[in-house]
């Protein structure tokens, strides 16, 4: 039995208890969260979210690339979110390699060099500030009054704000 | 008080009860989930995940663009995941507009046309298959034995597999 099959069995239990069939499409709390994909970062649990509350966007690092700007533009323009919360975290895998080494290793193995930036970083707080700056510089995300960035501490469970 | 401040108060409660400070970086279940950012889609709740189990990647639509291929390459190559679960859902915002109309509206307002595809789609199952095909075609994601796609039904809480 694959892990996917085990998780599908969990999904059947979720459906059996389901009572949230009439939630509206726009997020009730008008907030979009952009966080790292890290397995230890439970966005719903950490922020006390429940079904219907918030858009949750996630990727390796919680960084801001074109696809996150696309998602945030759709989130605000079509679905009415007004606040953005960015979450990086301690112990992130993105702190453990460099773009050059990672892409060279892939090129050595596959014969092709990735045509994307891996977005590795060396300083957590600085990368949170970089992510905020990329959002502030984007011409297609209309609402930027509340774009705040945080570091989640995987050791303590605490969320620490990164000041500009 | 902003919504962000209210969610930060929730985060303090999460930290107060926190007892998961020593989880390893690689996901315990060796799985990466790629899902839509939709507020009604509670990935942890649906799949019965807990802290440390799985990478969770999310964006508008749950589509596969360069940034998701980047995240999946990092997930598999550096952090050992072996299975991929894709989740779209009924009632998706991506079914409610077209790329052309959305980008023209933005250009009319800002004077700039977005340099990204909005990735709107008209057929849920077909877009799940498209997402699987984009992963299968990617030269940098090494493990493709278990790439399965699903539609989550926001009306019923059920997860339905999309067959090739």
Short mmCIF file of N, CA, C and O in Angstrom, two decimals, chain A residues 60-121:
data_model
loop_
_atom_site.label_atom_id
_atom_site.label_comp_id
_atom_site.label_asym_id
_atom_site.label_seq_id
_atom_site.Cartn_x
_atom_site.Cartn_y
_atom_site.Cartn_z
N UNK A 60 8.81 25.91 -2.09
CA UNK A 60 10.10 25.67 -1.44
C UNK A 60 10.68 27.02 -1.00
O UNK A 60 11.04 27.85 -1.83
N UNK A 61 10.72 27.25 0.30
CA UNK A 61 11.27 28.47 0.86
C UNK A 61 10.25 29.51 1.26
O UNK A 61 10.55 30.40 2.05
N UNK A 62 9.06 29.44 0.68
CA UNK A 62 8.10 30.53 0.90
C UNK A 62 8.52 31.79 0.18
O UNK A 62 8.17 32.91 0.59
N UNK A 63 9.26 31.63 -0.91
CA UNK A 63 9.80 32.78 -1.65
C UNK A 63 8.75 33.34 -2.62
O UNK A 63 7.73 32.71 -2.89
N UNK A 64 9.04 34.53 -3.13
CA UNK A 64 8.14 35.19 -4.07
C UNK A 64 8.74 35.14 -5.47
O UNK A 64 9.76 35.78 -5.73
N UNK A 65 8.14 34.31 -6.34
CA UNK A 65 8.53 34.28 -7.75
C UNK A 65 7.31 34.68 -8.57
O UNK A 65 6.27 35.06 -8.01
N UNK A 66 7.42 34.57 -9.87
CA UNK A 66 6.30 34.97 -10.74
C UNK A 66 5.02 34.23 -10.37
O UNK A 66 3.93 34.81 -10.40
N UNK A 67 5.12 32.96 -10.00
CA UNK A 67 3.89 32.21 -9.75
C UNK A 67 3.20 32.67 -8.47
O UNK A 67 1.97 32.63 -8.38
N UNK A 68 3.94 33.11 -7.48
CA UNK A 68 3.31 33.63 -6.26
C UNK A 68 2.69 35.00 -6.54
O UNK A 68 1.63 35.34 -5.99
N UNK A 69 3.33 35.80 -7.39
CA UNK A 69 2.73 37.08 -7.76
C UNK A 69 1.42 36.87 -8.53
O UNK A 69 0.45 37.59 -8.32
N UNK A 70 1.43 35.84 -9.41
CA UNK A 70 0.18 35.46 -10.10
C UNK A 70 -0.90 35.08 -9.10
O UNK A 70 -2.03 35.57 -9.15
N UNK A 71 -0.55 34.20 -8.16
CA UNK A 71 -1.56 33.74 -7.19
C UNK A 71 -2.07 34.89 -6.33
O UNK A 71 -3.27 34.98 -6.05
N UNK A 72 -1.18 35.78 -5.92
CA UNK A 72 -1.61 36.91 -5.08
C UNK A 72 -2.47 37.89 -5.87
O UNK A 72 -3.43 38.46 -5.33
N UNK A 73 -2.16 38.10 -7.15
CA UNK A 73 -2.99 38.98 -7.98
C UNK A 73 -4.40 38.41 -8.11
O UNK A 73 -5.40 39.13 -8.00
N UNK A 74 -4.50 37.10 -8.34
CA UNK A 74 -5.81 36.45 -8.43
C UNK A 74 -6.52 36.51 -7.09
O UNK A 74 -7.72 36.80 -7.00
N UNK A 75 -5.79 36.26 -6.01
CA UNK A 75 -6.37 36.27 -4.67
C UNK A 75 -6.99 37.62 -4.34
O UNK A 75 -8.12 37.70 -3.84
N UNK A 76 -6.27 38.70 -4.64
CA UNK A 76 -6.79 40.03 -4.30
C UNK A 76 -7.81 40.53 -5.32
O UNK A 76 -8.86 41.06 -4.94
N UNK A 77 -7.51 40.38 -6.60
CA UNK A 77 -8.35 40.99 -7.63
C UNK A 77 -9.67 40.26 -7.83
O UNK A 77 -10.69 40.87 -8.12
N UNK A 78 -9.65 38.94 -7.73
CA UNK A 78 -10.87 38.17 -8.03
C UNK A 78 -11.56 37.67 -6.76
O UNK A 78 -12.75 37.38 -6.79
N UNK A 79 -10.82 37.57 -5.65
CA UNK A 79 -11.41 36.93 -4.48
C UNK A 79 -11.29 37.76 -3.21
O UNK A 79 -11.56 37.28 -2.10
N UNK A 80 -10.87 39.02 -3.36
CA UNK A 80 -11.07 40.01 -2.31
C UNK A 80 -10.16 39.95 -1.09
O UNK A 80 -10.50 40.54 -0.06
N UNK A 81 -9.02 39.25 -1.15
CA UNK A 81 -8.15 39.29 0.02
C UNK A 81 -7.45 40.65 0.09
O UNK A 81 -7.22 41.31 -0.93
N UNK A 82 -7.11 41.08 1.33
CA UNK A 82 -6.57 42.43 1.56
C UNK A 82 -5.28 42.42 2.37
O UNK A 82 -4.61 43.44 2.46
N UNK A 83 -4.97 41.32 3.04
CA UNK A 83 -3.75 41.26 3.85
C UNK A 83 -2.91 40.08 3.37
O UNK A 83 -3.45 39.07 2.92
N UNK A 84 -1.58 40.23 3.49
CA UNK A 84 -0.66 39.17 3.09
C UNK A 84 0.25 38.85 4.27
O UNK A 84 0.82 39.76 4.90
N UNK A 85 0.37 37.56 4.56
CA UNK A 85 1.26 37.08 5.63
C UNK A 85 2.30 36.16 5.00
O UNK A 85 1.95 35.17 4.36
N UNK A 86 3.58 36.50 5.17
CA UNK A 86 4.67 35.68 4.64
C UNK A 86 5.32 34.91 5.78
O UNK A 86 5.62 35.49 6.83
N UNK A 87 5.58 33.62 5.57
CA UNK A 87 6.20 32.81 6.63
C UNK A 87 7.37 31.99 6.09
O UNK A 87 7.19 31.08 5.28
N UNK A 88 8.57 32.32 6.54
CA UNK A 88 9.74 31.45 6.40
C UNK A 88 9.90 30.71 7.74
O UNK A 88 9.11 30.90 8.66
N UNK A 89 10.95 29.89 7.88
CA UNK A 89 11.10 29.16 9.14
C UNK A 89 12.55 28.77 9.39
O UNK A 89 13.33 28.61 8.43
N UNK A 90 12.88 28.57 10.64
CA UNK A 90 14.21 28.10 11.02
C UNK A 90 14.41 26.68 10.51
O UNK A 90 13.45 25.94 10.27
N UNK A 91 15.66 26.31 10.32
CA UNK A 91 15.98 24.96 9.86
C UNK A 91 15.51 24.69 8.44
O UNK A 91 15.29 23.52 8.06
N UNK A 92 15.37 25.72 7.64
CA UNK A 92 14.83 25.55 6.28
C UNK A 92 15.85 24.86 5.37
O UNK A 92 17.04 25.16 5.41
N UNK A 93 15.36 23.96 4.53
CA UNK A 93 16.22 23.30 3.55
C UNK A 93 16.90 24.27 2.61
O UNK A 93 17.99 23.99 2.08
N UNK A 94 16.28 25.43 2.39
CA UNK A 94 16.83 26.42 1.45
C UNK A 94 18.12 27.05 1.96
O UNK A 94 18.82 27.74 1.22
N UNK A 95 18.41 26.83 3.26
CA UNK A 95 19.65 27.34 3.86
C UNK A 95 20.80 26.36 3.69
O UNK A 95 21.93 26.65 4.08
N UNK A 96 20.52 25.16 3.11
CA UNK A 96 21.50 24.08 3.13
C UNK A 96 22.24 23.88 1.82
O UNK A 96 23.03 22.96 1.70
N UNK A 97 21.95 24.69 0.80
CA UNK A 97 22.61 24.51 -0.48
C UNK A 97 22.73 25.86 -1.18
O UNK A 97 22.24 26.87 -0.68
N UNK A 98 23.43 25.86 -2.33
CA UNK A 98 23.47 27.07 -3.15
C UNK A 98 22.86 26.76 -4.50
O UNK A 98 22.87 25.61 -4.97
N UNK A 99 22.34 27.79 -5.13
CA UNK A 99 21.78 27.62 -6.48
C UNK A 99 22.80 26.99 -7.43
O UNK A 99 22.48 26.05 -8.16
N UNK A 100 24.02 27.51 -7.38
CA UNK A 100 25.03 27.03 -8.33
C UNK A 100 25.32 25.55 -8.14
O UNK A 100 25.36 24.78 -9.11
N UNK A 101 25.53 25.12 -6.89
CA UNK A 101 25.87 23.72 -6.65
C UNK A 101 24.69 22.81 -7.01
O UNK A 101 24.88 21.75 -7.63
N UNK A 102 23.49 23.21 -6.64
CA UNK A 102 22.30 22.40 -6.91
C UNK A 102 22.08 22.24 -8.42
O UNK A 102 21.86 21.13 -8.92
N UNK A 103 22.19 23.35 -9.14
CA UNK A 103 21.93 23.30 -10.57
C UNK A 103 23.06 22.59 -11.33
O UNK A 103 22.80 21.90 -12.33
N UNK A 104 24.28 22.73 -10.85
CA UNK A 104 25.39 22.00 -11.48
C UNK A 104 25.23 20.50 -11.28
O UNK A 104 25.46 19.70 -12.20
N UNK A 105 24.79 20.09 -10.08
CA UNK A 105 24.58 18.67 -9.81
C UNK A 105 23.49 18.11 -10.72
O UNK A 105 23.60 16.99 -11.25
N UNK A 106 22.43 18.87 -10.92
CA UNK A 106 21.35 18.42 -11.80
C UNK A 106 21.86 18.33 -13.25
O UNK A 106 21.57 17.37 -13.97
N UNK A 107 22.63 19.33 -13.66
CA UNK A 107 23.16 19.33 -15.03
C UNK A 107 24.10 18.15 -15.25
O UNK A 107 24.08 17.51 -16.31
N UNK A 108 24.91 17.84 -14.23
CA UNK A 108 25.82 16.69 -14.34
C UNK A 108 25.03 15.39 -14.51
O UNK A 108 25.46 14.48 -15.22
N UNK A 109 23.90 15.30 -13.83
CA UNK A 109 23.13 14.06 -13.87
C UNK A 109 22.26 13.95 -15.12
O UNK A 109 22.15 12.87 -15.71
N UNK A 110 21.62 15.04 -15.49
CA UNK A 110 20.60 14.97 -16.55
C UNK A 110 21.10 15.48 -17.89
O UNK A 110 20.45 15.27 -18.92
N UNK A 111 22.21 16.23 -17.88
CA UNK A 111 22.66 16.85 -19.12
C UNK A 111 21.97 18.17 -19.42
O UNK A 111 22.26 18.82 -20.42
N UNK A 112 21.03 18.56 -18.55
CA UNK A 112 20.31 19.83 -18.72
C UNK A 112 20.47 20.68 -17.46
O UNK A 112 20.34 20.16 -16.34
N UNK A 113 20.68 21.96 -17.64
CA UNK A 113 20.75 22.88 -16.50
C UNK A 113 19.37 23.51 -16.30
O UNK A 113 18.78 24.02 -17.28
N UNK A 114 18.83 23.47 -15.11
CA UNK A 114 17.50 24.05 -14.90
C UNK A 114 17.45 25.51 -15.35
O UNK A 114 18.37 26.28 -15.08
N UNK A 115 16.33 25.87 -15.98
CA UNK A 115 16.15 27.24 -16.47
C UNK A 115 15.40 28.09 -15.45
O UNK A 115 14.75 29.06 -15.80
N UNK A 116 15.47 27.67 -14.17
CA UNK A 116 14.87 28.47 -13.10
C UNK A 116 15.91 28.71 -12.00
O UNK A 116 16.89 27.96 -11.90
N UNK A 117 15.69 29.77 -11.23
CA UNK A 117 16.49 30.00 -10.03
C UNK A 117 15.99 29.06 -8.94
O UNK A 117 14.79 28.91 -8.75
N UNK A 118 16.92 28.41 -8.22
CA UNK A 118 16.50 27.53 -7.13
C UNK A 118 16.02 28.34 -5.93
O UNK A 118 15.25 27.85 -5.11
N UNK A 119 16.48 29.59 -5.80
CA UNK A 119 16.03 30.51 -4.74
C UNK A 119 16.53 30.11 -3.35
O UNK A 119 15.91 30.44 -2.33
N UNK A 120 17.69 29.43 -3.30
CA UNK A 120 18.34 29.19 -2.00
C UNK A 120 18.72 30.53 -1.38
O UNK A 120 18.89 31.53 -2.09
N UNK A 121 18.82 30.56 -0.04
CA UNK A 121 19.21 31.80 0.63
C UNK A 121 20.07 31.48 1.84
O UNK A 121 20.13 30.33 2.29
#
